[in-house]
Short mmCIF file of C-alpha atoms in Angstrom, two decimals:
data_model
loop_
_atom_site.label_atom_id
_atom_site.label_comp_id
_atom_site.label_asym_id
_atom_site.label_seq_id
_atom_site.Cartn_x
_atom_site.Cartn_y
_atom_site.Cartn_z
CA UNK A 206 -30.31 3.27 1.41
CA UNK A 207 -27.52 5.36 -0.19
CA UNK A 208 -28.25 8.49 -1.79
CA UNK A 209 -26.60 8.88 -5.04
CA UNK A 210 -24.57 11.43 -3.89
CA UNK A 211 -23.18 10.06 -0.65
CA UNK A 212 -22.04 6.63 -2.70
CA UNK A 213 -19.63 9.25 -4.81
CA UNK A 214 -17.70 9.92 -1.47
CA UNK A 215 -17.12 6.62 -0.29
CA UNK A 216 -14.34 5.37 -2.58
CA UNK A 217 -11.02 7.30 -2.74
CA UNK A 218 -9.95 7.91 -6.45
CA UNK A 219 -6.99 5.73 -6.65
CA UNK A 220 -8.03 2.36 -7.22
CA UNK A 221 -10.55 3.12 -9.71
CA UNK A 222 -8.36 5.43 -11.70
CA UNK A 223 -5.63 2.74 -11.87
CA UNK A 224 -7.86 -0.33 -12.93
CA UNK A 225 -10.03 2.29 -15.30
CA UNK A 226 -6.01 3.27 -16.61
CA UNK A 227 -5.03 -0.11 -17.07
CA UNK A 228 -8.30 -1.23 -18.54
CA UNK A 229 -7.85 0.98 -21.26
CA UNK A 230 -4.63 -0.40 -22.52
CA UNK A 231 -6.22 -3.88 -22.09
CA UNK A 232 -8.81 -2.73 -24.75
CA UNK A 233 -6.07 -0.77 -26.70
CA UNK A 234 -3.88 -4.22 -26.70
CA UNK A 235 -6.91 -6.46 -27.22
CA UNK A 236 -10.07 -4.25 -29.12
CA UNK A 237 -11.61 -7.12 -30.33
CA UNK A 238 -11.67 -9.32 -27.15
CA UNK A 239 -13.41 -7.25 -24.38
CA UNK A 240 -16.03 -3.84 -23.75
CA UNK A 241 -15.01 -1.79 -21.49
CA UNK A 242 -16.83 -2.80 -18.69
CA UNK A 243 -15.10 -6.32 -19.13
CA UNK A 244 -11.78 -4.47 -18.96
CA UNK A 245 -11.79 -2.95 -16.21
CA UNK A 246 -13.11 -5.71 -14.44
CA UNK A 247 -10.23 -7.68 -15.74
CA UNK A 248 -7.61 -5.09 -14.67
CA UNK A 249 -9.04 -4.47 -11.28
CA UNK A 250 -9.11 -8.04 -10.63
CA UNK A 251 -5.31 -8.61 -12.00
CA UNK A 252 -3.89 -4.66 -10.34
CA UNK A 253 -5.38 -6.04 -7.17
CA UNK A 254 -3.75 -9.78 -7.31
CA UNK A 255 -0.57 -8.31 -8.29
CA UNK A 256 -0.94 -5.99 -5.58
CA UNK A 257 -1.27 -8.66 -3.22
CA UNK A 258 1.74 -10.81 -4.03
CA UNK A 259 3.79 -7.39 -3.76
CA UNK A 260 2.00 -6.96 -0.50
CA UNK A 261 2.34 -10.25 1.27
CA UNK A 262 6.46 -9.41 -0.04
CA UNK A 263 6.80 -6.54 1.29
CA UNK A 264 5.28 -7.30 4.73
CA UNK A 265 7.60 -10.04 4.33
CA UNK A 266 10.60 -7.89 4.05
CA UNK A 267 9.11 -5.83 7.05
CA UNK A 268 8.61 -8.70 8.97
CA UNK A 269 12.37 -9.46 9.00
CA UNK A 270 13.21 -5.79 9.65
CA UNK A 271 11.27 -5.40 12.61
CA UNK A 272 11.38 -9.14 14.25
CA UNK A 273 14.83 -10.12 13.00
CA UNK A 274 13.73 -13.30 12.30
CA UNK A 275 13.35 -15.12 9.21
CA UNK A 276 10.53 -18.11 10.01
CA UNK A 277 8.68 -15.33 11.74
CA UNK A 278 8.79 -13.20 8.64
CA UNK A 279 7.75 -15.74 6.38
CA UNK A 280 5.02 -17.14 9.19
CA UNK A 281 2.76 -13.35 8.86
CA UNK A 282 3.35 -13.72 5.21
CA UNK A 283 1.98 -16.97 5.12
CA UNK A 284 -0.74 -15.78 7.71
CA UNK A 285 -1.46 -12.89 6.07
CA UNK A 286 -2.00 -14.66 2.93
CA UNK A 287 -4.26 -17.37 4.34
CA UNK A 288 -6.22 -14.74 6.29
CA UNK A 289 -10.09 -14.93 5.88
CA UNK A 290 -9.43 -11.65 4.01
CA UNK A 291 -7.69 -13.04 1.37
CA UNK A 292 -11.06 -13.21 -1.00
CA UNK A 293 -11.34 -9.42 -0.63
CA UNK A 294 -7.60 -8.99 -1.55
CA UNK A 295 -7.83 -10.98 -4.61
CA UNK A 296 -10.93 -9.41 -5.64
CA UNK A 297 -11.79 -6.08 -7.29
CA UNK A 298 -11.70 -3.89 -3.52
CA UNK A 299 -8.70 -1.52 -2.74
CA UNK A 300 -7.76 -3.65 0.10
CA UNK A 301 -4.45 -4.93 -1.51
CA UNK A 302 -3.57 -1.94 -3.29
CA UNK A 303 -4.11 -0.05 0.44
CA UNK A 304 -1.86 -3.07 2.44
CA UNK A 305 0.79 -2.70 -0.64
CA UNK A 306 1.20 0.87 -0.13
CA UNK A 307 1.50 1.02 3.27
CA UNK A 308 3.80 -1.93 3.95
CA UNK A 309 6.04 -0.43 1.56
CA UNK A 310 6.03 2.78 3.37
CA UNK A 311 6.38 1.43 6.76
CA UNK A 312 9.11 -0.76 5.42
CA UNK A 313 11.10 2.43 3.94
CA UNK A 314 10.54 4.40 7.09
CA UNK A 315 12.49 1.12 9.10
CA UNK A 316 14.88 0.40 6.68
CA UNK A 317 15.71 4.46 7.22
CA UNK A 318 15.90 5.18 4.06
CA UNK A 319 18.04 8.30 3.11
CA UNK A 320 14.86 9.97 1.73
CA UNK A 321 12.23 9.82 4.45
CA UNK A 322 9.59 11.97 1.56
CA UNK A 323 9.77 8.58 -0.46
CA UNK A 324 7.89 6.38 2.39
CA UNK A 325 5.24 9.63 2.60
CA UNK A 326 4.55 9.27 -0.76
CA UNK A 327 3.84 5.42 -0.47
CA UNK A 328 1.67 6.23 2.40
CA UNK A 329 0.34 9.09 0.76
CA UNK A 330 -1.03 6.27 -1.62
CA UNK A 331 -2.64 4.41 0.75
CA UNK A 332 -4.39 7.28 1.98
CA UNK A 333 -5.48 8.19 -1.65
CA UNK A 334 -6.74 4.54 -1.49
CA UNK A 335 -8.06 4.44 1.30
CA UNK A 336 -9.54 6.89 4.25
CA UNK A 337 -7.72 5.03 7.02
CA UNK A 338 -4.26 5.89 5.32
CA UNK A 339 -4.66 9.02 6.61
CA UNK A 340 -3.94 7.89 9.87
CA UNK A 341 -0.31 7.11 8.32
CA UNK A 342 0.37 10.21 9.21
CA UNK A 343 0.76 9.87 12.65
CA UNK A 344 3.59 7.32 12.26
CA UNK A 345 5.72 9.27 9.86
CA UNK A 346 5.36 12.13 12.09
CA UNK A 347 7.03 9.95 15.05
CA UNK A 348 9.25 8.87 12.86
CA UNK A 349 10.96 12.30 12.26
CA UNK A 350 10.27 13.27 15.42
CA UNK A 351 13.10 10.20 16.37
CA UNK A 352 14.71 10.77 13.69
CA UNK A 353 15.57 14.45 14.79
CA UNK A 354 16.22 13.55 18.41
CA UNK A 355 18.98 11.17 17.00
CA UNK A 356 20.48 13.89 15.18
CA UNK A 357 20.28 15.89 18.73
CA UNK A 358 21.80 13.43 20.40
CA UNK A 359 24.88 12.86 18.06
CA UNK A 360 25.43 16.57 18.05
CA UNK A 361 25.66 16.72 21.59
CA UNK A 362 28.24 13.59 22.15
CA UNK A 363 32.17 15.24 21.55
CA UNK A 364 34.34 14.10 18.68
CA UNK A 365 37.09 11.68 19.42
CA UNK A 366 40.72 13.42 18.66
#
């Protein structure tokens, strides 16, 4: 079994401070319809659905980035929605809040956006969701690293006159 301090380190801190955040203004908005436990239940389970749909959008949006195809795009939504994973991403586990965060940053690093710090923060999310974010890191680090050679390489071509 688990001692009770090692169960403390297995969840990162973002999840539960969200739905513990957005349980409180469900009892604030509704005092006389829920305890707190039953609040933060609710808003895990509805920051986690919402998460999802954003998810399954943005991988979407990714999807057509990377494979240049629409039907593709919308076949590893609809795959990715239908997974046998779906019950954990519509239920009150970081999964969808992690898959949100980090399709949105990997879709900002391939759309190049003009402010490559923006995707780091997404994936700085995921990793403050959950410990496999961290390895995030590694693409956003290749990512400037081609990002830099580009700008090499266009510095060394001549100007037309």
């Amino acid at each position: 079994g688990w001692r009770e301090h090692e169960w403390s380190h297995a969840f990162f801190p973002l999840y539960p401070v969200l739905a513990s955040r957005l349980g409180a203004m469900l009892r604030f908005s509704w005092p006389w319809a829920m305890c707190e436990s039953d609040s933060i239940l609710m808003a895990g389970l509805v920051l986690s659905n919402l998460s999802f749909v954003a998810a399954a959008i943005a991988l979407l949006e990714l999807s057509r980035k990377v494979l240049g195809s629409d039907a593709l795009a919308f076949r590893s939504a609809i795959l990715f929605c239908m997974s046998p994973a779906t019950p954990f991403f519509s239920s009150f586990y970081s999964e969808s809040l992690f898959a949100l965060f980090t399709f949105a940053g990997f879709l900002l690093l391939e759309i190049e956006h003009p402010a490559p710090w923006v995707a780091a923060i997404s994936l700085s999310a995921a990793s403050a969701t959950r410990a496999n974010g961290i390895l995030s890191t590694l693409l956003v680090a290749y990512h400037c690293v081609l990002r830099t050679s580009r700008g090499v390489n266009r510095s060394d071509e001549t100007p037309l006159q």
